[in-house]
Amino acid sequence: MEKSFFLVALSLILLFSTVNSLGFEEKDLVSEESFWDLYERWRTHHTVSRSIDEKHKRFNVFKENVKYIHSFNKKDAPYKLKLNKFGDMTNHEFRSTYAGSKVNHHRIFRGSPNGTGSFMYEKVTNIPPSIDWRQKGAVTNVKDQGQCGSCWAFSTVVAVEGINQIKTKKLVSLSEQELIDCDNTDNQGCDGGLMEYAFEYIKKNRGITTEENYPYTAVEGTCNLSKEKSRVVVIDGHENVPENDEDALLKTVTNQPVSVAIDASSQDFQFYSEGVFTGDCGTDLDHGVAIVGYGTTVDGTKYWIVKNSWGSDWGERGYIRMERGISDKEGQCGIAMEASYPIKSSANPPEKKASHTVDEL
Ligand SMILES: *[C@@H]1O[C@H](CO)[C@@H](O)[C@H](O)[C@H]1NC(C)=O
Ligand SMILES: *[C@@H]1O[C@H](CO)[C@@H](O)[C@H](O)[C@H]1NC(C)=O
């Protein structure tokens, strides 16, 4: 009786604390039994259900991940890791599901749209020491792509939401699902895509609709033409930031949030918790994210503020700070290799005065 009360209380606590990740202590790692206990708590916390068979296989992966995180955090690195919702996934599985934009694949096999071929921020000279577009109201809440390789759509939308707020002073959450379902010419829904194609799709469609009108489902569906035609925010194409040039990237971020491709495949990226990410990673671009600011820590480490699409429980409330100005000209994890941003000079279509609500009455 007492025990069941305790369990109810516990599950309520877990219910209300799901935005935080589950911590663990030394004593959780002492025996097979304590590890199992931790695994069960982790599964409850992240509401991960696994079949009995799978559980045994996954338990071993979980154990190795926990050990890795534990020993990493004992080191004196500028960033920390945490046990998050990717806790029982191998790095290989993680990569194929969450870092699956196949940006490089696209680039190599299809070429990519060149944008206008010009760079409008070339002559920018006024570079403040830091910028945070979140504080300027140009960034929506962190979203979660789920198990769908649609990071490219999320990355695109961050940049379009940003420039739209900068030009109109209105922050409107826009639809990734429209891009996934309707931009079928070059992009491949949950199987990856490129932000540059998505900007061009929005231009060609003469706008994109809202998140509210065309909500996210994490699966590729048939394009809903009536929603596609319900255009709310217009852009006029895109430009590419000159590649491998973090100064050019800085000039751009000073003016608007920017879509970037990175190599997010490392185990440290998988379990990143906080701090400036200085970890080893390649330049095999596989993940689309967006830079929404930059700054410098008190000890002088320069960083980019990067919005991810893995929910707000990953990293720093859904964000990662990545080292800026490293000696490799490709930038940390290739962040300066394929940056692009939407152009907006055209006004949005006039707002429809909620006529459907009137109809419903
Ligand atoms: C894009 O640039 C490449 C190389 O710089 C060029 O070969 C190609 O024709 C360009 N494509 C367009 C559409 O301008
Ligand atoms: C498309 O969306 C509208 C609402 O905007 C809905 O009424 C309609 O059923 C949807 N069409 C399809 C094919 O799902």
CSV table of C-alpha atoms and ligand atoms in Angstrom, one decimal:
chain,number,residue,atom,x,y,z
A,1,MET,CA,0.0,0.0,0.0
A,2,GLU,CA,2.7,2.5,1.1
A,3,LYS,CA,4.8,1.4,-1.8
A,4,SER,CA,2.1,2.1,-4.4
A,5,PHE,CA,1.5,5.5,-2.8
A,6,PHE,CA,5.2,6.1,-3.2
A,7,LEU,CA,5.1,5.1,-6.8
A,8,VAL,CA,2.2,7.3,-7.6
A,9,ALA,CA,4.0,10.2,-6.0
A,10,LEU,CA,7.2,9.3,-7.8
A,11,SER,CA,5.5,9.2,-11.2
A,12,LEU,CA,3.9,12.5,-10.6
A,13,ILE,CA,7.3,14.0,-9.8
A,14,LEU,CA,8.6,12.5,-12.9
A,15,LEU,CA,5.7,13.8,-14.9
A,16,PHE,CA,6.4,17.3,-13.8
A,17,SER,CA,10.1,17.1,-14.3
A,18,THR,CA,10.4,15.7,-17.8
A,19,VAL,CA,12.0,18.9,-19.1
A,20,ASN,CA,15.0,18.2,-17.0
A,21,SER,CA,17.3,15.3,-17.7
A,22,LEU,CA,17.8,12.5,-15.3
A,23,GLY,CA,21.0,12.8,-13.3
A,24,PHE,CA,22.9,9.9,-11.9
A,25,GLU,CA,25.4,9.4,-9.1
A,26,GLU,CA,28.5,7.2,-8.5
A,27,LYS,CA,26.3,4.8,-6.5
A,28,ASP,CA,24.1,4.1,-9.6
A,29,LEU,CA,27.2,2.6,-11.3
A,30,VAL,CA,28.4,0.2,-8.7
A,31,SER,CA,26.6,-3.0,-9.7
A,32,GLU,CA,24.6,-4.6,-12.5
A,33,GLU,CA,21.6,-4.2,-10.3
A,34,SER,CA,22.0,-0.5,-9.7
A,35,PHE,CA,22.6,0.0,-13.4
A,36,TRP,CA,19.3,-1.7,-14.2
A,37,ASP,CA,17.6,0.4,-11.6
A,38,LEU,CA,19.0,3.5,-13.3
A,39,TYR,CA,17.9,2.3,-16.7
A,40,GLU,CA,14.4,1.7,-15.5
A,41,ARG,CA,14.3,5.2,-14.0
A,42,TRP,CA,15.7,6.6,-17.2
A,43,ARG,CA,13.0,4.8,-19.3
A,44,THR,CA,10.2,6.1,-17.0
A,45,HIS,CA,11.7,9.6,-17.1
A,46,HIS,CA,11.8,9.8,-20.9
A,47,THR,CA,8.8,7.5,-21.4
A,48,VAL,CA,10.8,5.1,-23.5
A,49,SER,CA,9.1,1.7,-23.9
A,50,ARG,CA,11.1,-1.2,-25.1
A,51,SER,CA,10.2,-4.9,-25.6
A,52,ILE,CA,11.8,-7.3,-23.2
A,53,ASP,CA,14.2,-8.6,-25.8
A,54,GLU,CA,15.2,-5.2,-26.9
A,55,LYS,CA,15.6,-4.0,-23.3
A,56,HIS,CA,18.4,-6.4,-22.7
A,57,LYS,CA,20.3,-5.4,-25.8
A,58,ARG,CA,19.7,-1.7,-25.1
A,59,PHE,CA,20.6,-2.0,-21.5
A,60,ASN,CA,24.2,-2.8,-22.5
A,61,VAL,CA,24.3,0.2,-24.8
A,62,PHE,CA,22.9,2.3,-22.0
A,63,LYS,CA,25.5,1.1,-19.6
A,64,GLU,CA,28.3,2.0,-21.9
A,65,ASN,CA,26.9,5.4,-22.6
A,66,VAL,CA,26.5,6.2,-18.9
A,67,LYS,CA,30.1,5.1,-18.2
A,68,TYR,CA,31.3,7.3,-21.1
A,69,ILE,CA,29.3,10.3,-19.8
A,70,HIS,CA,30.5,9.7,-16.3
A,71,SER,CA,34.2,9.5,-17.2
A,72,PHE,CA,34.0,12.4,-19.6
A,73,ASN,CA,32.5,14.7,-16.9
A,74,LYS,CA,35.4,13.9,-14.6
A,75,LYS,CA,37.7,15.6,-17.1
A,76,ASP,CA,38.2,19.3,-17.0
A,77,ALA,CA,36.6,20.0,-20.4
A,78,PRO,CA,35.0,23.4,-21.2
A,79,TYR,CA,31.7,21.5,-21.8
A,80,LYS,CA,29.8,18.8,-20.0
A,81,LEU,CA,27.7,15.8,-21.1
A,82,LYS,CA,24.4,14.5,-19.7
A,83,LEU,CA,22.3,11.4,-19.8
A,84,ASN,CA,19.5,12.6,-22.1
A,85,LYS,CA,16.8,10.9,-24.2
A,86,PHE,CA,19.4,9.4,-26.5
A,87,GLY,CA,20.7,7.4,-23.5
A,88,ASP,CA,20.2,3.9,-24.9
A,89,MET,CA,21.0,4.5,-28.6
A,90,THR,CA,24.3,3.6,-30.1
A,91,ASN,CA,26.1,6.4,-31.7
A,92,HIS,CA,25.5,4.8,-35.1
A,93,GLU,CA,21.7,4.7,-34.5
A,94,PHE,CA,21.8,8.2,-33.2
A,95,ARG,CA,23.6,9.4,-36.3
A,96,SER,CA,21.3,7.7,-38.8
A,97,THR,CA,18.1,9.1,-37.1
A,98,TYR,CA,19.0,12.5,-35.8
A,99,ALA,CA,22.0,13.6,-37.8
A,100,GLY,CA,20.5,12.5,-41.1
A,101,SER,CA,20.3,15.5,-43.4
A,102,LYS,CA,22.9,13.9,-45.7
A,103,VAL,CA,23.9,17.4,-46.6
A,104,ASN,CA,27.1,16.3,-48.1
A,105,HIS,CA,25.5,13.6,-50.1
A,106,HIS,CA,23.2,16.2,-51.7
A,107,ARG,CA,26.0,18.6,-52.3
A,108,ILE,CA,28.2,16.0,-54.0
A,109,PHE,CA,25.5,14.3,-56.1
A,110,ARG,CA,23.3,17.1,-57.1
A,111,GLY,CA,25.2,20.3,-56.8
A,112,SER,CA,23.2,23.0,-55.1
A,113,PRO,CA,21.4,26.2,-55.9
A,114,ASN,CA,23.9,29.1,-55.8
A,115,GLY,CA,21.5,31.6,-54.4
A,116,THR,CA,21.9,35.0,-56.0
A,117,GLY,CA,25.7,34.6,-56.2
A,118,SER,CA,26.1,37.8,-54.2
A,119,PHE,CA,26.7,38.5,-50.5
A,120,MET,CA,24.8,41.5,-49.3
A,121,TYR,CA,26.7,41.8,-46.0
A,122,GLU,CA,30.1,42.0,-47.6
A,123,LYS,CA,30.6,45.6,-46.5
A,124,VAL,CA,29.2,45.3,-42.9
A,125,THR,CA,31.7,46.9,-40.5
A,126,ASN,CA,29.7,47.4,-37.3
A,127,ILE,CA,30.2,44.2,-35.4
A,128,PRO,CA,28.9,44.3,-31.8
A,129,PRO,CA,30.8,42.1,-29.3
A,130,SER,CA,27.7,39.9,-28.9
A,131,ILE,CA,24.3,39.4,-30.4
A,132,ASP,CA,21.4,37.2,-29.2
A,133,TRP,CA,18.4,37.2,-31.5
A,134,ARG,CA,16.4,35.4,-28.8
A,135,GLN,CA,16.6,38.5,-26.7
A,136,LYS,CA,15.4,40.6,-29.6
A,137,GLY,CA,12.3,38.4,-30.0
A,138,ALA,CA,13.3,36.9,-33.3
A,139,VAL,CA,13.5,33.3,-32.3
A,140,THR,CA,10.5,30.9,-31.5
A,141,ASN,CA,10.6,28.2,-28.8
A,142,VAL,CA,12.8,25.2,-29.4
A,143,LYS,CA,11.1,22.5,-31.5
A,144,ASP,CA,11.6,18.8,-31.7
A,145,GLN,CA,12.0,17.0,-35.0
A,146,GLY,CA,11.5,13.5,-33.4
A,147,GLN,CA,12.6,10.4,-35.3
A,148,CYS,CA,12.5,12.1,-38.7
A,149,GLY,CA,15.5,13.4,-40.7
A,150,SER,CA,13.9,16.8,-41.1
A,151,CYS,CA,16.5,19.0,-39.4
A,152,TRP,CA,16.9,20.8,-42.8
A,153,ALA,CA,13.3,22.0,-42.5
A,154,PHE,CA,13.8,23.2,-38.9
A,155,SER,CA,17.0,25.0,-39.8
A,156,THR,CA,15.2,26.7,-42.7
A,157,VAL,CA,12.3,27.8,-40.6
A,158,VAL,CA,14.5,29.3,-37.9
A,159,ALA,CA,16.1,31.6,-40.5
A,160,VAL,CA,12.8,32.5,-42.1
A,161,GLU,CA,11.1,33.2,-38.7
A,162,GLY,CA,14.1,35.4,-37.9
A,163,ILE,CA,14.2,37.6,-40.9
A,164,ASN,CA,10.4,37.9,-40.9
A,165,GLN,CA,10.5,39.2,-37.3
A,166,ILE,CA,13.3,41.5,-38.1
A,167,LYS,CA,11.4,43.0,-41.1
A,168,THR,CA,7.9,43.0,-39.7
A,169,LYS,CA,8.4,43.0,-35.8
A,170,LYS,CA,6.1,40.0,-35.6
A,171,LEU,CA,7.3,36.6,-34.5
A,172,VAL,CA,5.3,33.9,-36.3
A,173,SER,CA,6.0,30.2,-35.8
A,174,LEU,CA,6.2,28.6,-39.3
A,175,SER,CA,5.5,25.2,-40.7
A,176,GLU,CA,8.3,22.6,-41.1
A,177,GLN,CA,5.6,20.1,-42.1
A,178,GLU,CA,4.7,22.1,-45.2
A,179,LEU,CA,8.4,21.8,-46.3
A,180,ILE,CA,8.4,18.1,-45.5
A,181,ASP,CA,5.2,17.3,-47.4
A,182,CYS,CA,5.2,19.9,-50.2
A,183,ASP,CA,8.8,20.6,-51.1
A,184,ASN,CA,9.2,17.3,-53.0
A,185,THR,CA,11.3,18.4,-55.9
A,186,ASP,CA,14.8,18.3,-54.3
A,187,ASN,CA,14.2,17.7,-50.7
A,188,GLN,CA,13.2,14.3,-49.3
A,189,GLY,CA,11.0,14.8,-46.2
A,190,CYS,CA,12.2,12.7,-43.3
A,191,ASP,CA,15.1,11.4,-45.4
A,192,GLY,CA,17.0,14.6,-45.5
A,193,GLY,CA,17.3,17.7,-47.5
A,194,LEU,CA,19.0,21.0,-47.9
A,195,MET,CA,18.1,24.4,-46.5
A,196,GLU,CA,19.0,26.2,-49.8
A,197,TYR,CA,16.4,24.2,-51.7
A,198,ALA,CA,13.8,24.9,-49.0
A,199,PHE,CA,14.4,28.7,-49.3
A,200,GLU,CA,13.9,28.4,-53.0
A,201,TYR,CA,10.7,26.3,-52.5
A,202,ILE,CA,9.3,29.0,-50.2
A,203,LYS,CA,10.1,31.7,-52.8
A,204,LYS,CA,8.5,29.7,-55.6
A,205,ASN,CA,5.4,28.9,-53.6
A,206,ARG,CA,5.2,32.6,-52.8
A,207,GLY,CA,5.2,32.0,-49.1
A,208,ILE,CA,5.0,29.5,-46.2
A,209,THR,CA,2.2,28.9,-43.8
A,210,THR,CA,2.2,28.8,-40.0
A,211,GLU,CA,3.0,26.0,-37.6
A,212,GLU,CA,-0.5,26.3,-36.3
A,213,ASN,CA,-2.1,25.9,-39.7
A,214,TYR,CA,0.1,23.0,-40.7
A,215,PRO,CA,1.4,21.3,-37.6
A,216,TYR,CA,4.3,19.0,-37.3
A,217,THR,CA,3.7,15.2,-37.4
A,218,ALA,CA,7.3,13.8,-37.8
A,219,VAL,CA,6.3,11.7,-40.8
A,220,GLU,CA,6.2,12.7,-44.4
A,221,GLY,CA,2.6,13.0,-45.7
A,222,THR,CA,0.8,14.1,-48.8
A,223,CYS,CA,1.0,17.9,-49.4
A,224,ASN,CA,-2.1,19.6,-48.3
A,225,LEU,CA,-2.6,22.0,-51.1
A,226,SER,CA,-5.1,24.2,-49.3
A,227,LYS,CA,-2.7,24.7,-46.5
A,228,GLU,CA,0.2,25.2,-48.9
A,229,LYS,CA,-1.8,28.0,-50.5
A,230,SER,CA,-2.5,29.6,-47.1
A,231,ARG,CA,0.6,31.7,-47.3
A,232,VAL,CA,1.6,33.9,-44.4
A,233,VAL,CA,5.3,34.7,-44.7
A,234,VAL,CA,7.0,35.6,-47.9
A,235,ILE,CA,10.7,35.5,-48.8
A,236,ASP,CA,12.6,36.4,-52.0
A,237,GLY,CA,15.1,33.6,-52.2
A,238,HIS,CA,18.4,33.2,-50.4
A,239,GLU,CA,22.1,34.0,-50.5
A,240,ASN,CA,25.0,31.8,-49.4
A,241,VAL,CA,27.6,33.0,-47.0
A,242,PRO,CA,31.0,32.8,-48.6
A,243,GLU,CA,32.3,29.4,-47.5
A,244,ASN,CA,34.9,28.7,-44.9
A,245,ASP,CA,34.8,32.3,-43.7
A,246,GLU,CA,33.8,32.8,-40.1
A,247,ASP,CA,34.2,36.6,-40.5
A,248,ALA,CA,31.6,36.6,-43.3
A,249,LEU,CA,29.4,34.4,-41.1
A,250,LEU,CA,29.8,36.9,-38.3
A,251,LYS,CA,28.7,39.8,-40.5
A,252,THR,CA,25.6,37.8,-41.5
A,253,VAL,CA,24.6,36.8,-37.9
A,254,THR,CA,24.9,40.5,-36.9
A,255,ASN,CA,22.0,41.0,-39.3
A,256,GLN,CA,19.9,37.9,-39.1
A,257,PRO,CA,19.8,34.3,-37.9
A,258,VAL,CA,21.6,32.0,-40.4
A,259,SER,CA,21.0,28.3,-41.4
A,260,VAL,CA,24.2,26.2,-41.1
A,261,ALA,CA,25.1,22.6,-41.7
A,262,ILE,CA,27.4,20.8,-39.2
A,263,ASP,CA,28.8,17.5,-38.4
A,264,ALA,CA,26.8,16.4,-35.4
A,265,SER,CA,27.7,12.8,-35.4
A,266,SER,CA,30.0,12.6,-32.4
A,267,GLN,CA,29.1,10.9,-29.1
A,268,ASP,CA,29.9,14.2,-27.4
A,269,PHE,CA,27.4,16.0,-29.5
A,270,GLN,CA,24.8,13.3,-28.8
A,271,PHE,CA,25.1,13.8,-25.0
A,272,TYR,CA,26.1,17.5,-25.0
A,273,SER,CA,24.8,19.3,-21.9
A,274,GLU,CA,26.3,22.7,-21.4
A,275,GLY,CA,29.3,24.9,-21.9
A,276,VAL,CA,31.2,25.8,-25.1
A,277,PHE,CA,31.4,22.8,-27.3
A,278,THR,CA,35.0,22.4,-28.3
A,279,GLY,CA,34.8,18.6,-29.0
A,280,ASP,CA,36.4,16.7,-31.8
A,281,CYS,CA,34.2,16.4,-34.8
A,282,GLY,CA,34.6,16.0,-38.5
A,283,THR,CA,33.4,18.1,-41.3
A,284,ASP,CA,31.1,15.4,-42.8
A,285,LEU,CA,28.1,17.7,-42.7
A,286,ASP,CA,25.0,15.7,-41.7
A,287,HIS,CA,22.8,18.1,-39.6
A,288,GLY,CA,21.0,21.3,-40.3
A,289,VAL,CA,20.8,23.9,-37.4
A,290,ALA,CA,20.7,27.7,-37.2
A,291,ILE,CA,23.0,30.3,-35.6
A,292,VAL,CA,20.9,32.8,-33.6
A,293,GLY,CA,23.7,34.7,-32.0
A,294,TYR,CA,27.3,34.8,-30.7
A,295,GLY,CA,29.4,36.0,-27.8
A,296,THR,CA,32.5,35.4,-25.7
A,297,THR,CA,32.8,33.7,-22.3
A,298,VAL,CA,34.4,35.4,-19.3
A,299,ASP,CA,37.6,33.4,-20.0
A,300,GLY,CA,37.7,34.6,-23.6
A,301,THR,CA,36.3,31.6,-25.5
A,302,LYS,CA,34.3,32.9,-28.5
A,303,TYR,CA,31.2,31.0,-29.4
A,304,TRP,CA,28.2,30.7,-31.7
A,305,ILE,CA,24.7,30.3,-30.2
A,306,VAL,CA,23.1,27.5,-32.1
A,307,LYS,CA,19.5,26.5,-32.1
A,308,ASN,CA,18.9,22.8,-32.5
A,309,SER,CA,15.7,20.8,-33.1
A,310,TRP,CA,16.0,18.0,-30.6
A,311,GLY,CA,13.6,19.4,-28.0
A,312,SER,CA,14.4,21.7,-25.1
A,313,ASP,CA,15.7,19.0,-22.9
A,314,TRP,CA,18.8,18.6,-25.1
A,315,GLY,CA,21.9,20.8,-24.4
A,316,GLU,CA,21.3,24.3,-23.0
A,317,ARG,CA,17.5,24.3,-23.1
A,318,GLY,CA,17.7,23.1,-26.7
A,319,TYR,CA,20.7,25.2,-27.7
A,320,ILE,CA,24.4,24.5,-28.0
A,321,ARG,CA,27.2,27.0,-27.8
A,322,MET,CA,29.8,26.0,-30.4
A,323,GLU,CA,33.4,27.4,-30.4
A,324,ARG,CA,33.9,30.3,-32.8
A,325,GLY,CA,37.0,31.5,-34.5
A,326,ILE,CA,39.0,28.2,-34.4
A,327,SER,CA,42.1,27.8,-36.6
A,328,ASP,CA,40.4,25.5,-39.1
A,329,LYS,CA,38.7,27.7,-41.6
A,330,GLU,CA,35.8,25.3,-41.9
A,331,GLY,CA,34.9,26.2,-38.3
A,332,GLN,CA,33.9,24.0,-35.5
A,333,CYS,CA,32.2,20.8,-36.9
A,334,GLY,CA,32.2,22.5,-40.4
A,335,ILE,CA,29.9,25.3,-39.3
A,336,ALA,CA,31.3,27.8,-41.8
A,337,MET,CA,31.2,25.5,-44.8
A,338,GLU,CA,27.5,25.8,-45.9
A,339,ALA,CA,25.8,28.7,-44.3
A,340,SER,CA,22.9,30.4,-46.0
A,341,TYR,CA,20.1,32.9,-45.2
A,342,PRO,CA,16.8,34.0,-46.7
A,343,ILE,CA,16.4,37.4,-48.3
A,344,LYS,CA,13.2,39.3,-47.6
A,345,SER,CA,12.2,42.5,-49.3
A,346,SER,CA,8.6,41.7,-50.3
A,347,ALA,CA,5.8,42.3,-47.8
A,348,ASN,CA,3.7,39.4,-46.5
A,349,PRO,CA,0.2,38.9,-47.9
A,350,PRO,CA,-2.5,40.9,-46.0
A,351,GLU,CA,-3.7,39.1,-42.9
A,352,LYS,CA,-7.0,37.4,-43.4
A,353,LYS,CA,-9.4,38.7,-40.7
A,354,ALA,CA,-10.1,35.2,-39.1
A,355,SER,CA,-13.0,34.8,-41.4
A,356,HIS,CA,-13.3,31.1,-40.7
A,357,THR,CA,-14.0,31.8,-37.0
A,358,VAL,CA,-16.9,34.0,-38.1
A,359,ASP,CA,-18.2,31.2,-40.3
A,360,GLU,CA,-18.1,28.8,-37.4
A,361,LEU,CA,-20.2,31.0,-35.2
B,1,LIG,C1,26.6,27.4,-59.7
B,1,LIG,O1,28.0,27.5,-59.6
B,1,LIG,C2,28.7,26.5,-60.3
B,1,LIG,C3,30.1,26.6,-60.0
B,1,LIG,O2,30.5,27.8,-59.3
B,1,LIG,C4,28.4,26.6,-61.8
B,1,LIG,O3,29.0,25.6,-62.5
B,1,LIG,C5,26.9,26.5,-62.0
B,1,LIG,O4,26.6,26.7,-63.4
B,1,LIG,C6,26.1,27.5,-61.2
B,1,LIG,N1,24.7,27.3,-61.3
B,1,LIG,C7,23.8,28.2,-61.5
B,1,LIG,C8,22.4,27.8,-61.5
B,1,LIG,O5,24.1,29.4,-61.6
B,2,LIG,C1,-6.2,19.9,-45.8
B,2,LIG,O1,-6.4,20.9,-44.7
B,2,LIG,C2,-7.7,21.3,-44.5
B,2,LIG,C3,-7.7,22.3,-43.4
B,2,LIG,O2,-7.0,23.4,-43.8
B,2,LIG,C4,-8.6,20.1,-44.2
B,2,LIG,O3,-9.9,20.5,-44.1
B,2,LIG,C5,-8.5,19.1,-45.3
B,2,LIG,O4,-9.2,17.9,-44.9
B,2,LIG,C6,-7.0,18.7,-45.5
B,2,LIG,N1,-7.0,17.9,-46.7
B,2,LIG,C7,-6.4,16.7,-46.7
B,2,LIG,C8,-6.4,16.0,-48.0
B,2,LIG,O5,-5.9,16.2,-45.7
